[in-house]
Coordinates of C-alpha atoms in Angstrom, one line a residue:
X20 CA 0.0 0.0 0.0
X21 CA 1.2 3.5 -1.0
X22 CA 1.7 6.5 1.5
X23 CA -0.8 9.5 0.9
X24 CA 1.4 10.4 -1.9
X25 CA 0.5 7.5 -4.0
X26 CA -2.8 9.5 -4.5
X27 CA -1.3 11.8 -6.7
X28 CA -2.7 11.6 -10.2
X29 CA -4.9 9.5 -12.7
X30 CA -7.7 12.4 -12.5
X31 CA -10.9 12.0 -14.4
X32 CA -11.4 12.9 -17.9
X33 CA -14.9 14.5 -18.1
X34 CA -17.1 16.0 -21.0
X35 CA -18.8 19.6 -20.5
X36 CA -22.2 18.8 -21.7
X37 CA -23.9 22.9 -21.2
X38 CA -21.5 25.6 -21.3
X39 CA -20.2 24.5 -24.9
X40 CA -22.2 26.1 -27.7
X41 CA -24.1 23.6 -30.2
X42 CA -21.2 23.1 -33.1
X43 CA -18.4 23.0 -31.5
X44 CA -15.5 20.0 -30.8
X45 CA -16.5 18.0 -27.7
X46 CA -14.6 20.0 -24.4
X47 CA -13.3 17.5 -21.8
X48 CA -11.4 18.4 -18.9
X49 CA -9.2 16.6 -16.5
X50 CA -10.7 16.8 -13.1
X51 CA -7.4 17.8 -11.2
X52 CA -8.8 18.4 -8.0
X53 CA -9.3 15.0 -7.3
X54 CA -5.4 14.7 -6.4
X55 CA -5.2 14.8 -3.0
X56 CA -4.7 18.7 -1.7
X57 CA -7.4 19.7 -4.7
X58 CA -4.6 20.7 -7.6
X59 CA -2.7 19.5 -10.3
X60 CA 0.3 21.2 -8.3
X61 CA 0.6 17.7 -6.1
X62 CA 2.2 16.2 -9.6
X63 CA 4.8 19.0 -9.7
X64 CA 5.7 19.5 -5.9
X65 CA 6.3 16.2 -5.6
X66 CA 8.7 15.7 -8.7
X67 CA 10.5 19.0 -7.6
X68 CA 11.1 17.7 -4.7
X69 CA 12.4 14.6 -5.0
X70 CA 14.2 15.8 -7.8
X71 CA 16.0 17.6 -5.2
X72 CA 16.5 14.9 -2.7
X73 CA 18.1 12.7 -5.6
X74 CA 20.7 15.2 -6.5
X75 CA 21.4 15.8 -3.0
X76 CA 20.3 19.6 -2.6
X77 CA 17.6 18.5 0.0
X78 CA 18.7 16.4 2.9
X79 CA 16.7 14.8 6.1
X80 CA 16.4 17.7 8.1
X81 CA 16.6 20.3 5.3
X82 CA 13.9 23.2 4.9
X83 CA 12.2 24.1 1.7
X84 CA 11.5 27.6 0.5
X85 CA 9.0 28.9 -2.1
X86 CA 7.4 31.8 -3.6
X87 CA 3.9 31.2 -4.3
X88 CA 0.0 32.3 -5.5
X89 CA -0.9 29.5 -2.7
X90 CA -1.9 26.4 -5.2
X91 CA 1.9 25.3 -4.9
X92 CA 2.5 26.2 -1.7
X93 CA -0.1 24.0 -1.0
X94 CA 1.2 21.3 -2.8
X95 CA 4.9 21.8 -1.3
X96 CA 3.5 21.9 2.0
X97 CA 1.5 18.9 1.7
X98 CA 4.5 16.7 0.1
X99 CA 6.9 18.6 3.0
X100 CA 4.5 17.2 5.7
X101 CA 4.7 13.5 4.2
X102 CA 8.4 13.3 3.9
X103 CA 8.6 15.5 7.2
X104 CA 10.3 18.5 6.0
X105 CA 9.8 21.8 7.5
X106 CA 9.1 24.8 4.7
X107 CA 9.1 28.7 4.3
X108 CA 6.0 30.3 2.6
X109 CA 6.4 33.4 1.0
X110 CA 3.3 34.5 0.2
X111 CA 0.6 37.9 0.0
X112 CA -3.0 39.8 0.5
X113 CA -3.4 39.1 -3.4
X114 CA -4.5 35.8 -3.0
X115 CA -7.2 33.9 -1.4
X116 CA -7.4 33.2 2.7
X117 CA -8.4 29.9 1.7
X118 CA -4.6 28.7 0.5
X119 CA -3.0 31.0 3.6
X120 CA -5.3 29.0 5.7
X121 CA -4.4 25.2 4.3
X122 CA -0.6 26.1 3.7
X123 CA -0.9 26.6 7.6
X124 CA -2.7 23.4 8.3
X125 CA 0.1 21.5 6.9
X126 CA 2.6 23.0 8.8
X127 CA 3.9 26.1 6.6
X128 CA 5.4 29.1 8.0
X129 CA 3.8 32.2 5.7
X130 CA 6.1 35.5 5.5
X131 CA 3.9 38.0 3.7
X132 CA 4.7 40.6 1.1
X133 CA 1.7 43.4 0.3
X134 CA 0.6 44.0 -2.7
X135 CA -1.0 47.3 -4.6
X136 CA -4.5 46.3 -3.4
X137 CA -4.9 42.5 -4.1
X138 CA -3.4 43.6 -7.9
X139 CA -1.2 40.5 -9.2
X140 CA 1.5 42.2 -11.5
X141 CA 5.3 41.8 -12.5
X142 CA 6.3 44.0 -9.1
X143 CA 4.4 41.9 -6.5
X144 CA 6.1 38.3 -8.4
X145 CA 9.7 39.4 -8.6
X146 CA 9.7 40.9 -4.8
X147 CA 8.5 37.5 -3.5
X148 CA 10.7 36.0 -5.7
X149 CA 13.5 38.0 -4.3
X150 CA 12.6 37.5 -0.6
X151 CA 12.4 33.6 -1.1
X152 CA 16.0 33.9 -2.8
X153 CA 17.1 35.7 0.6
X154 CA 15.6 33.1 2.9
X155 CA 16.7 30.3 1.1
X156 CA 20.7 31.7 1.7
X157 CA 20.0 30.3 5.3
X158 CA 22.3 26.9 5.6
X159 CA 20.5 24.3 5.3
X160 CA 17.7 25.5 3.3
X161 CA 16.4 24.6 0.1
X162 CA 15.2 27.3 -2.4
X163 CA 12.4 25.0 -4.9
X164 CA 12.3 28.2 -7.0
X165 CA 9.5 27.0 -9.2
X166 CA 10.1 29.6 -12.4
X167 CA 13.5 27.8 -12.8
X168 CA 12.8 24.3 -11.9
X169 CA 14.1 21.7 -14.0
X170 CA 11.9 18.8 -12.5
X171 CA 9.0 20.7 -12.1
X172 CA 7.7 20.0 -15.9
X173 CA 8.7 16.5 -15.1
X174 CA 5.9 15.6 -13.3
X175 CA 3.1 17.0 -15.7
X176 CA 4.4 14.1 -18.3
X177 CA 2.3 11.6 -16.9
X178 CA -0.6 14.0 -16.7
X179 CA -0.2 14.1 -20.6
X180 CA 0.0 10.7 -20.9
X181 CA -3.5 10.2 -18.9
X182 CA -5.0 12.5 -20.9
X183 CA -3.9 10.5 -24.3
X184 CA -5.6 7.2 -22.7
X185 CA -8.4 8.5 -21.5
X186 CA -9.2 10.1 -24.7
X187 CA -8.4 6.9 -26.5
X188 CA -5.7 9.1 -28.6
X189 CA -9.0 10.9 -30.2
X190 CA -7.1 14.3 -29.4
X191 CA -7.1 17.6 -31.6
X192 CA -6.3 20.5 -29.2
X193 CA -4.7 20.5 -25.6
X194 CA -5.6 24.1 -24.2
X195 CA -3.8 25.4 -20.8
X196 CA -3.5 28.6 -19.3
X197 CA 0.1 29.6 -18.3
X198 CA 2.5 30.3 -14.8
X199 CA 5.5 29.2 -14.9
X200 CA 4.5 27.0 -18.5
X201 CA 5.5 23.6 -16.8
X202 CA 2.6 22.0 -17.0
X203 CA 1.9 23.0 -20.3
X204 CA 5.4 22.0 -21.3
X205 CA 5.0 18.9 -19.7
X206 CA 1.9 17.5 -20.8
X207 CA 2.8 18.8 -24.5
X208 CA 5.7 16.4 -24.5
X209 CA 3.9 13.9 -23.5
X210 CA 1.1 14.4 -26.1
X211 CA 3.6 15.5 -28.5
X212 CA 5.1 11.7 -28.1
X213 CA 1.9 10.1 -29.6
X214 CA 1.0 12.5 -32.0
X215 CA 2.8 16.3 -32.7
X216 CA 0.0 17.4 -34.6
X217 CA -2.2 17.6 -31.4
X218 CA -2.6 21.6 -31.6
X219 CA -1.0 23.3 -28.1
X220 CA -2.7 26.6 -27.0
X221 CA -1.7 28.9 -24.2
X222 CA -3.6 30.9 -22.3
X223 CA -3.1 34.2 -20.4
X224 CA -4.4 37.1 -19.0
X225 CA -5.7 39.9 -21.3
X226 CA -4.6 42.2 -18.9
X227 CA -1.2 40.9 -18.9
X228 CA -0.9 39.2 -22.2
X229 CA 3.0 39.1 -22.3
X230 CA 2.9 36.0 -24.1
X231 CA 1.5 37.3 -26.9
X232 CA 3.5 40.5 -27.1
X233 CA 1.7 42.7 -25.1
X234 CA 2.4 45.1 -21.9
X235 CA 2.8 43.7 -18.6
X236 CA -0.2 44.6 -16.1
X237 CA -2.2 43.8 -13.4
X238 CA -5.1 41.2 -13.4
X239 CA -7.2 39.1 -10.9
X240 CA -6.9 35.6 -12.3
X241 CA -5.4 33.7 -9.7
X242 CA -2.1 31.2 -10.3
X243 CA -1.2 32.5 -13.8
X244 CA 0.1 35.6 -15.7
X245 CA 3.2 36.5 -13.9
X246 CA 3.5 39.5 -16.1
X247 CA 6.9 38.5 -17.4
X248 CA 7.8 35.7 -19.9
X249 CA 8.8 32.7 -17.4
X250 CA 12.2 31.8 -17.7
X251 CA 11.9 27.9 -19.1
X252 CA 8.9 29.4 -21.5
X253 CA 9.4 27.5 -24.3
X254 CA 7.7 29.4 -27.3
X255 CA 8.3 26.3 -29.8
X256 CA 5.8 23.9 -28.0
X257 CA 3.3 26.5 -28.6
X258 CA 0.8 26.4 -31.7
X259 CA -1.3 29.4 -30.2
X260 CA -1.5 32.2 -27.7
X261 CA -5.2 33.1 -26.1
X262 CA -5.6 35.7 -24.0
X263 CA -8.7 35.7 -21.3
X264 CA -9.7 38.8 -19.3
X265 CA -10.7 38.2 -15.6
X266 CA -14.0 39.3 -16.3
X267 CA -14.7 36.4 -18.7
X268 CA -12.6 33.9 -16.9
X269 CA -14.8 34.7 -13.4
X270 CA -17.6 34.2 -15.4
X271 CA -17.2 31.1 -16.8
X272 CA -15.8 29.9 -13.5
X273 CA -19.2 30.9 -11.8
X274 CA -21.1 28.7 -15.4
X275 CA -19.2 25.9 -14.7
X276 CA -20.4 25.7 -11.0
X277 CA -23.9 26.3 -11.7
X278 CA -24.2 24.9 -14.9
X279 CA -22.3 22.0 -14.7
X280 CA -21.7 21.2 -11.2
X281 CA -18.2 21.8 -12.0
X282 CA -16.7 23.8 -9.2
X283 CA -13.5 25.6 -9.8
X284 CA -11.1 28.6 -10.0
X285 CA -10.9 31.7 -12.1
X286 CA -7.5 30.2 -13.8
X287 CA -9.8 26.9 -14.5
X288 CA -12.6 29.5 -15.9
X289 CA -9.8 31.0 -18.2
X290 CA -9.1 27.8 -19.6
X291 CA -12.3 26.6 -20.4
X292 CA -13.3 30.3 -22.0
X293 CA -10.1 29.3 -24.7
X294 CA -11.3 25.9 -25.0
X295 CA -14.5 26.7 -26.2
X296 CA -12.9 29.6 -28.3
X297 CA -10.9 26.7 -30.3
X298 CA -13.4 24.1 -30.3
X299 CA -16.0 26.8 -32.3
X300 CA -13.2 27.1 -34.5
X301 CA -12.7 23.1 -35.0
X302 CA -16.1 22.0 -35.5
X303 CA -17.8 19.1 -33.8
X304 CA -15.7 16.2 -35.2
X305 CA -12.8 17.2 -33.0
X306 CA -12.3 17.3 -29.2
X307 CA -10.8 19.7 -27.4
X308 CA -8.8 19.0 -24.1
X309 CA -8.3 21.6 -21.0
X310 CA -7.7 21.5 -17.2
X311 CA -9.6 21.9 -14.4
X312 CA -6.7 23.3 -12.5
X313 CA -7.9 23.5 -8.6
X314 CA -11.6 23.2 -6.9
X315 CA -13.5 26.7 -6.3
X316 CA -13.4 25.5 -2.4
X317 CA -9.7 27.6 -2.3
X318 CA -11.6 30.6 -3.5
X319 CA -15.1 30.9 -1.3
X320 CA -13.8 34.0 0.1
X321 CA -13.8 35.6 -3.7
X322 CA -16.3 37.3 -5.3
X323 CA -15.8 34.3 -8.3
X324 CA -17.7 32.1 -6.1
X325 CA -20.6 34.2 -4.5
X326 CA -21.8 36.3 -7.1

């Protein structure tokens, strides 16, 4: 029998049957809060970290250290707490009380940095990212540092590979939006494997569409949109750039729960607004695959969930 880690991963594949407009490629979506803190992050945080313990950079004993939105903090604190590691939060007011309040429960210590009003923008990442970098200089400490994570994409590969089997390889268009782009990255090389005509999409904030060219800004979407181009962005495993404001992706995040008893984030909404974008555009012979990133239950306290 496996520890609780062993829950990690083989999600379900469902089909939205309401919120997808008569026409259009079928739109499934990989249920990813059924891994075991509610996120697709539990794949990454634990390949990070035993990426690290493998090459040595994380001893018994050692504490971790992470920047985060509060999905892979989460995720990080949950995987420190089963292999018994202590770990550093750096967090802030932008995101919801619901991740400061589970990160706690498994054990995290949070240090906050404020932000310009709950605004997520390019100045609120890089100073968390810089106050992480300066904690993690304490001996024995281990920075994750999830924008330049080598092993991070590692453990979205077998979430690509699920996603082939449970679509029986019937697979046009794998839509995701984008953070650090290591679960896109990863799941596109798995896809990309079986068949490299399976048509990648990105998706990012309008607000912040860096990606596609644009000015960096502030937005409200939750766990994407960093407002600069990640460092392991990898522009050649991308067919196409969306971009998704905050107001569409709230809404569709508030359709899904009501309409079809799918309950999830704004960054989930996003993805299922650019879905639906590309499956009008591929017809209803095609399917069209996306993720539901994290459960809505890590953002009662947002207006996405109550209005």
């Amino acid at each position: 029998m496996h520890n609780v880690l062993g829950g990690i991963g083989n999600t379900p594949l469902v089909e939205l049957q309401k919120v997808v407009p008569p026409g259009s490629a079928r739109v499934v979506v990989k249920l990813e809060w059924a891994n075991p803190t509610g996120s697709m992050k539990d794949r990454m945080a634990r390949s990070a970290i035993e990426g690290a313990e493998t090459a040595g950079r994380l001893r018994p004993g050692g504490t971790i250290v992470e920047y985060t939105a509060g999905t892979t903090g989460i995720s990080l604190a949950f995987v420190a707490a089963a292999k018994g590691y202590p770990i550093e939060i750096v967090f802030s007011d932008a995101f919801s009380v619901e991740k400061r309040q589970t990160m706690l429960a498994f054990g995290a210590r949070i240090t906050d940095i404020p932000s310009d009003g709950g605004r997520i923008n390019q100045l609120l990442i890089k100073a968390m990212i810089a106050r992480a970098d300066e904690m993690s200089r304490q001996p024995d400490h281990w920075f994750c540092d999830q924008l330049n994570n080598p092993h991070a994409s590692d453990g979205y590969v077998p979430l690509g590979e699920e996603l082939w089997e449970q679509s029986a390889g019937h697979l046009e268009a794998f839509v995701h939006a984008v953070s650090t782009s290591h679960s896109l990255h990863g799941v596109t090389r798995a896809l990309w494997r079986h068949n490299e005509k399976i048509r990648i999409v990105a998706v990012e904030p309008a607000e912040s569409a860096v990606l596609s060219g644009g000015a960096s800004g502030s937005h409200r979407i939750e766990g994407i949109g960093i407002g600069f181009i990640p460092p392991l962005w990898m522009p050649k495993m991308v067919n196409e750039i969306q971009a998704v404001s905050t107001e569409e992706a709230r809404d569709m995040a508030r359709r899904l729960a009501r309409e079809e008893g799918v309950f999830a984030g704004t960054s989930s909404g996003a993805n299922v607004v650019a879905a639906i974008r590309v499956a009008q555009q591929l017809g209803p012979t095609a399917t069209v695959a996306t993720l539901i990133i994290d459960s809505g239950l890590r953002y009662l306290s947002r207006e996405t969930a109550t209005h």
